JSON list of C-alpha atoms in Angstrom, two decimals:
[
{"chain": "A", "resi": 15, "resn": "UNK", "atom": "CA", "xyz": [0.03, -0.01, 0.03]},
{"chain": "A", "resi": 16, "resn": "UNK", "atom": "CA", "xyz": [2.97, 2.35, 0.72]},
{"chain": "A", "resi": 17, "resn": "UNK", "atom": "CA", "xyz": [4.00, 2.06, -2.97]},
{"chain": "A", "resi": 18, "resn": "UNK", "atom": "CA", "xyz": [0.57, 2.93, -4.12]},
{"chain": "A", "resi": 19, "resn": "UNK", "atom": "CA", "xyz": [0.55, 6.25, -2.18]},
{"chain": "A", "resi": 20, "resn": "UNK", "atom": "CA", "xyz": [4.13, 7.01, -3.29]},
{"chain": "A", "resi": 21, "resn": "UNK", "atom": "CA", "xyz": [2.97, 6.53, -6.86]},
{"chain": "A", "resi": 22, "resn": "UNK", "atom": "CA", "xyz": [0.02, 8.82, -6.42]},
{"chain": "A", "resi": 23, "resn": "UNK", "atom": "CA", "xyz": [2.33, 11.48, -4.80]},
{"chain": "A", "resi": 24, "resn": "UNK", "atom": "CA", "xyz": [4.69, 11.16, -7.80]},
{"chain": "A", "resi": 25, "resn": "UNK", "atom": "CA", "xyz": [1.83, 11.58, -10.23]},
{"chain": "A", "resi": 26, "resn": "UNK", "atom": "CA", "xyz": [0.55, 14.59, -8.31]},
{"chain": "A", "resi": 27, "resn": "UNK", "atom": "CA", "xyz": [3.97, 16.24, -8.45]},
{"chain": "A", "resi": 28, "resn": "UNK", "atom": "CA", "xyz": [4.35, 15.47, -12.02]},
{"chain": "A", "resi": 29, "resn": "UNK", "atom": "CA", "xyz": [1.01, 17.00, -12.85]},
{"chain": "A", "resi": 30, "resn": "UNK", "atom": "CA", "xyz": [1.88, 20.13, -10.97]},
{"chain": "A", "resi": 31, "resn": "UNK", "atom": "CA", "xyz": [5.10, 20.69, -12.90]},
{"chain": "A", "resi": 32, "resn": "UNK", "atom": "CA", "xyz": [4.00, 21.32, -16.45]},
{"chain": "A", "resi": 33, "resn": "UNK", "atom": "CA", "xyz": [3.33, 25.06, -15.88]},
{"chain": "A", "resi": 34, "resn": "UNK", "atom": "CA", "xyz": [6.62, 25.65, -14.22]},
{"chain": "A", "resi": 35, "resn": "UNK", "atom": "CA", "xyz": [8.41, 23.57, -16.91]},
{"chain": "A", "resi": 36, "resn": "UNK", "atom": "CA", "xyz": [6.72, 25.42, -19.64]},
{"chain": "A", "resi": 37, "resn": "UNK", "atom": "CA", "xyz": [7.69, 28.77, -18.31]},
{"chain": "A", "resi": 38, "resn": "UNK", "atom": "CA", "xyz": [11.39, 27.67, -18.09]},
{"chain": "A", "resi": 39, "resn": "UNK", "atom": "CA", "xyz": [11.31, 26.36, -21.63]},
{"chain": "A", "resi": 40, "resn": "UNK", "atom": "CA", "xyz": [9.25, 29.16, -23.15]},
{"chain": "A", "resi": 41, "resn": "UNK", "atom": "CA", "xyz": [10.38, 30.52, -26.48]},
{"chain": "A", "resi": 42, "resn": "UNK", "atom": "CA", "xyz": [10.08, 34.30, -26.84]},
{"chain": "A", "resi": 43, "resn": "UNK", "atom": "CA", "xyz": [10.67, 34.07, -30.58]},
{"chain": "A", "resi": 44, "resn": "UNK", "atom": "CA", "xyz": [7.57, 31.87, -30.87]},
{"chain": "A", "resi": 45, "resn": "UNK", "atom": "CA", "xyz": [5.74, 34.27, -28.75]},
{"chain": "A", "resi": 46, "resn": "UNK", "atom": "CA", "xyz": [6.67, 37.15, -31.01]},
{"chain": "A", "resi": 47, "resn": "UNK", "atom": "CA", "xyz": [4.99, 35.37, -33.82]},
{"chain": "A", "resi": 48, "resn": "UNK", "atom": "CA", "xyz": [1.89, 34.93, -31.70]},
{"chain": "A", "resi": 49, "resn": "UNK", "atom": "CA", "xyz": [1.97, 38.64, -30.77]},
{"chain": "A", "resi": 50, "resn": "UNK", "atom": "CA", "xyz": [1.21, 39.39, -34.47]},
{"chain": "A", "resi": 51, "resn": "UNK", "atom": "CA", "xyz": [-2.37, 38.65, -33.55]},
{"chain": "A", "resi": 52, "resn": "UNK", "atom": "CA", "xyz": [-2.22, 41.25, -30.76]},
{"chain": "A", "resi": 53, "resn": "UNK", "atom": "CA", "xyz": [-0.60, 44.16, -32.71]},
{"chain": "A", "resi": 54, "resn": "UNK", "atom": "CA", "xyz": [-3.84, 45.42, -34.06]},
{"chain": "A", "resi": 55, "resn": "UNK", "atom": "CA", "xyz": [-4.90, 46.47, -30.62]},
{"chain": "A", "resi": 56, "resn": "UNK", "atom": "CA", "xyz": [-1.74, 46.68, -28.43]},
{"chain": "A", "resi": 57, "resn": "UNK", "atom": "CA", "xyz": [1.75, 48.28, -28.56]},
{"chain": "A", "resi": 58, "resn": "UNK", "atom": "CA", "xyz": [4.75, 47.35, -26.46]},
{"chain": "A", "resi": 59, "resn": "UNK", "atom": "CA", "xyz": [7.19, 50.33, -26.53]},
{"chain": "A", "resi": 60, "resn": "UNK", "atom": "CA", "xyz": [7.82, 52.28, -23.41]},
{"chain": "A", "resi": 61, "resn": "UNK", "atom": "CA", "xyz": [5.80, 55.41, -23.69]},
{"chain": "A", "resi": 62, "resn": "UNK", "atom": "CA", "xyz": [3.91, 53.84, -26.72]},
{"chain": "A", "resi": 63, "resn": "UNK", "atom": "CA", "xyz": [0.48, 54.90, -27.58]},
{"chain": "A", "resi": 64, "resn": "UNK", "atom": "CA", "xyz": [-2.56, 52.97, -26.50]},
{"chain": "A", "resi": 65, "resn": "UNK", "atom": "CA", "xyz": [-4.60, 51.34, -29.37]},
{"chain": "A", "resi": 66, "resn": "UNK", "atom": "CA", "xyz": [-7.93, 49.88, -29.06]},
{"chain": "A", "resi": 67, "resn": "UNK", "atom": "CA", "xyz": [-6.38, 48.16, -26.04]},
{"chain": "A", "resi": 68, "resn": "UNK", "atom": "CA", "xyz": [-3.70, 49.54, -23.70]},
{"chain": "A", "resi": 69, "resn": "UNK", "atom": "CA", "xyz": [0.01, 49.88, -24.35]},
{"chain": "A", "resi": 70, "resn": "UNK", "atom": "CA", "xyz": [1.42, 46.81, -22.62]},
{"chain": "A", "resi": 71, "resn": "UNK", "atom": "CA", "xyz": [4.85, 48.17, -21.54]},
{"chain": "A", "resi": 72, "resn": "UNK", "atom": "CA", "xyz": [4.89, 47.84, -17.78]},
{"chain": "A", "resi": 73, "resn": "UNK", "atom": "CA", "xyz": [2.12, 45.15, -17.86]},
{"chain": "A", "resi": 74, "resn": "UNK", "atom": "CA", "xyz": [3.54, 42.77, -15.29]},
{"chain": "A", "resi": 75, "resn": "UNK", "atom": "CA", "xyz": [2.54, 44.06, -11.81]},
{"chain": "A", "resi": 76, "resn": "UNK", "atom": "CA", "xyz": [-0.05, 46.43, -13.21]},
{"chain": "A", "resi": 77, "resn": "UNK", "atom": "CA", "xyz": [-3.71, 46.43, -11.93]},
{"chain": "A", "resi": 78, "resn": "UNK", "atom": "CA", "xyz": [-6.10, 45.41, -14.63]},
{"chain": "A", "resi": 79, "resn": "UNK", "atom": "CA", "xyz": [-8.10, 48.31, -16.19]},
{"chain": "A", "resi": 80, "resn": "UNK", "atom": "CA", "xyz": [-5.72, 50.99, -14.93]},
{"chain": "A", "resi": 81, "resn": "UNK", "atom": "CA", "xyz": [-4.05, 52.61, -17.94]},
{"chain": "A", "resi": 82, "resn": "UNK", "atom": "CA", "xyz": [-5.23, 56.11, -18.42]},
{"chain": "A", "resi": 83, "resn": "UNK", "atom": "CA", "xyz": [-7.01, 56.98, -21.72]},
{"chain": "A", "resi": 84, "resn": "UNK", "atom": "CA", "xyz": [-8.08, 53.40, -22.45]},
{"chain": "A", "resi": 85, "resn": "UNK", "atom": "CA", "xyz": [-11.84, 52.68, -22.95]},
{"chain": "A", "resi": 86, "resn": "UNK", "atom": "CA", "xyz": [-12.02, 49.52, -20.67]},
{"chain": "A", "resi": 87, "resn": "UNK", "atom": "CA", "xyz": [-15.21, 47.56, -20.21]},
{"chain": "A", "resi": 88, "resn": "UNK", "atom": "CA", "xyz": [-16.96, 47.98, -16.87]},
{"chain": "A", "resi": 89, "resn": "UNK", "atom": "CA", "xyz": [-16.05, 44.34, -16.23]},
{"chain": "A", "resi": 90, "resn": "UNK", "atom": "CA", "xyz": [-12.23, 44.96, -16.69]},
{"chain": "A", "resi": 91, "resn": "UNK", "atom": "CA", "xyz": [-12.46, 48.04, -14.42]},
{"chain": "A", "resi": 92, "resn": "UNK", "atom": "CA", "xyz": [-14.28, 45.99, -11.81]},
{"chain": "A", "resi": 93, "resn": "UNK", "atom": "CA", "xyz": [-11.66, 43.27, -11.96]},
{"chain": "A", "resi": 94, "resn": "UNK", "atom": "CA", "xyz": [-8.93, 45.81, -11.28]},
{"chain": "A", "resi": 95, "resn": "UNK", "atom": "CA", "xyz": [-10.91, 47.37, -8.39]},
{"chain": "A", "resi": 96, "resn": "UNK", "atom": "CA", "xyz": [-11.24, 43.65, -6.99]},
{"chain": "A", "resi": 97, "resn": "UNK", "atom": "CA", "xyz": [-7.54, 43.36, -7.12]},
{"chain": "A", "resi": 98, "resn": "UNK", "atom": "CA", "xyz": [-6.65, 41.65, -10.47]},
{"chain": "A", "resi": 99, "resn": "UNK", "atom": "CA", "xyz": [-3.12, 42.29, -11.13]},
{"chain": "A", "resi": 100, "resn": "UNK", "atom": "CA", "xyz": [-1.22, 41.00, -14.21]},
{"chain": "A", "resi": 101, "resn": "UNK", "atom": "CA", "xyz": [1.40, 38.45, -13.62]},
{"chain": "A", "resi": 102, "resn": "UNK", "atom": "CA", "xyz": [2.31, 35.21, -15.43]},
{"chain": "A", "resi": 103, "resn": "UNK", "atom": "CA", "xyz": [-0.53, 33.22, -13.79]},
{"chain": "A", "resi": 104, "resn": "UNK", "atom": "CA", "xyz": [-3.27, 35.68, -14.22]},
{"chain": "A", "resi": 105, "resn": "UNK", "atom": "CA", "xyz": [-2.15, 36.67, -17.73]},
{"chain": "A", "resi": 106, "resn": "UNK", "atom": "CA", "xyz": [-2.02, 33.00, -18.70]},
{"chain": "A", "resi": 107, "resn": "UNK", "atom": "CA", "xyz": [-5.63, 32.51, -17.41]},
{"chain": "A", "resi": 108, "resn": "UNK", "atom": "CA", "xyz": [-6.72, 35.62, -19.38]},
{"chain": "A", "resi": 109, "resn": "UNK", "atom": "CA", "xyz": [-4.98, 34.54, -22.56]},
{"chain": "A", "resi": 110, "resn": "UNK", "atom": "CA", "xyz": [-6.53, 31.12, -22.35]},
{"chain": "A", "resi": 111, "resn": "UNK", "atom": "CA", "xyz": [-9.97, 32.41, -22.53]},
{"chain": "A", "resi": 112, "resn": "UNK", "atom": "CA", "xyz": [-10.42, 36.18, -21.88]},
{"chain": "A", "resi": 113, "resn": "UNK", "atom": "CA", "xyz": [-14.19, 36.02, -21.40]},
{"chain": "A", "resi": 114, "resn": "UNK", "atom": "CA", "xyz": [-13.83, 33.43, -18.74]},
{"chain": "A", "resi": 115, "resn": "UNK", "atom": "CA", "xyz": [-11.60, 35.33, -16.41]},
{"chain": "A", "resi": 116, "resn": "UNK", "atom": "CA", "xyz": [-13.27, 38.70, -17.16]},
{"chain": "A", "resi": 117, "resn": "UNK", "atom": "CA", "xyz": [-16.87, 38.16, -18.01]},
{"chain": "A", "resi": 118, "resn": "UNK", "atom": "CA", "xyz": [-17.97, 41.14, -20.06]},
{"chain": "A", "resi": 119, "resn": "UNK", "atom": "CA", "xyz": [-14.52, 42.06, -21.44]},
{"chain": "A", "resi": 120, "resn": "UNK", "atom": "CA", "xyz": [-14.36, 44.18, -24.54]},
{"chain": "A", "resi": 121, "resn": "UNK", "atom": "CA", "xyz": [-11.46, 41.98, -25.85]},
{"chain": "A", "resi": 122, "resn": "UNK", "atom": "CA", "xyz": [-12.78, 40.02, -28.78]},
{"chain": "A", "resi": 123, "resn": "UNK", "atom": "CA", "xyz": [-9.71, 37.58, -28.91]},
{"chain": "A", "resi": 124, "resn": "UNK", "atom": "CA", "xyz": [-11.00, 34.02, -28.33]},
{"chain": "A", "resi": 125, "resn": "UNK", "atom": "CA", "xyz": [-7.88, 32.84, -26.50]},
{"chain": "A", "resi": 126, "resn": "UNK", "atom": "CA", "xyz": [-4.84, 30.49, -26.76]},
{"chain": "A", "resi": 127, "resn": "UNK", "atom": "CA", "xyz": [-5.85, 26.97, -25.85]},
{"chain": "A", "resi": 128, "resn": "UNK", "atom": "CA", "xyz": [-2.28, 25.48, -25.86]},
{"chain": "A", "resi": 129, "resn": "UNK", "atom": "CA", "xyz": [-0.38, 26.07, -22.55]},
{"chain": "A", "resi": 130, "resn": "UNK", "atom": "CA", "xyz": [2.92, 26.27, -24.55]},
{"chain": "A", "resi": 131, "resn": "UNK", "atom": "CA", "xyz": [1.46, 29.12, -26.76]},
{"chain": "A", "resi": 132, "resn": "UNK", "atom": "CA", "xyz": [0.55, 31.09, -23.76]},
{"chain": "A", "resi": 133, "resn": "UNK", "atom": "CA", "xyz": [3.93, 30.55, -22.08]},
{"chain": "A", "resi": 134, "resn": "UNK", "atom": "CA", "xyz": [5.74, 31.59, -25.27]},
{"chain": "A", "resi": 135, "resn": "UNK", "atom": "CA", "xyz": [3.61, 34.71, -25.62]},
{"chain": "A", "resi": 136, "resn": "UNK", "atom": "CA", "xyz": [4.18, 35.55, -21.96]},
{"chain": "A", "resi": 137, "resn": "UNK", "atom": "CA", "xyz": [7.83, 35.05, -22.29]},
{"chain": "A", "resi": 138, "resn": "UNK", "atom": "CA", "xyz": [7.94, 37.43, -25.26]},
{"chain": "A", "resi": 139, "resn": "UNK", "atom": "CA", "xyz": [5.81, 40.00, -23.41]},
{"chain": "A", "resi": 140, "resn": "UNK", "atom": "CA", "xyz": [8.10, 39.78, -20.35]},
{"chain": "A", "resi": 141, "resn": "UNK", "atom": "CA", "xyz": [11.13, 40.31, -22.71]},
{"chain": "A", "resi": 142, "resn": "UNK", "atom": "CA", "xyz": [9.48, 43.30, -24.52]},
{"chain": "A", "resi": 143, "resn": "UNK", "atom": "CA", "xyz": [7.58, 45.21, -21.70]},
{"chain": "A", "resi": 144, "resn": "UNK", "atom": "CA", "xyz": [10.30, 45.96, -19.24]},
{"chain": "A", "resi": 145, "resn": "UNK", "atom": "CA", "xyz": [9.42, 43.03, -16.88]},
{"chain": "A", "resi": 146, "resn": "UNK", "atom": "CA", "xyz": [12.20, 41.67, -14.69]}
]
């Protein structure tokens, strides 16, 4: 019976590792290609203009719905007021299916289903937006 519980523990640990492993193996170059879908609404440069969506420079650690001059949905503003701050985990959840994390978001993007795509895009965003 001890072997059974050890096996279950090993399986549990293995299942909890993919997110961390993907972050370590993420490919910013692949993320840059994915970002091509985002360019219509977002810019990355420090001091860059907002588009339909906010400029993403300084994204990591920023409260959702907080960039001046952006016409956020009421839902996004409310999430920010509730304490939603963008980090790797919250951004991954949002990029997977924006409308699931922020019900009523204006963002029409349907999401990235593959965890590796989200990890690659996040790696690229971290590289390009001044994240440490």
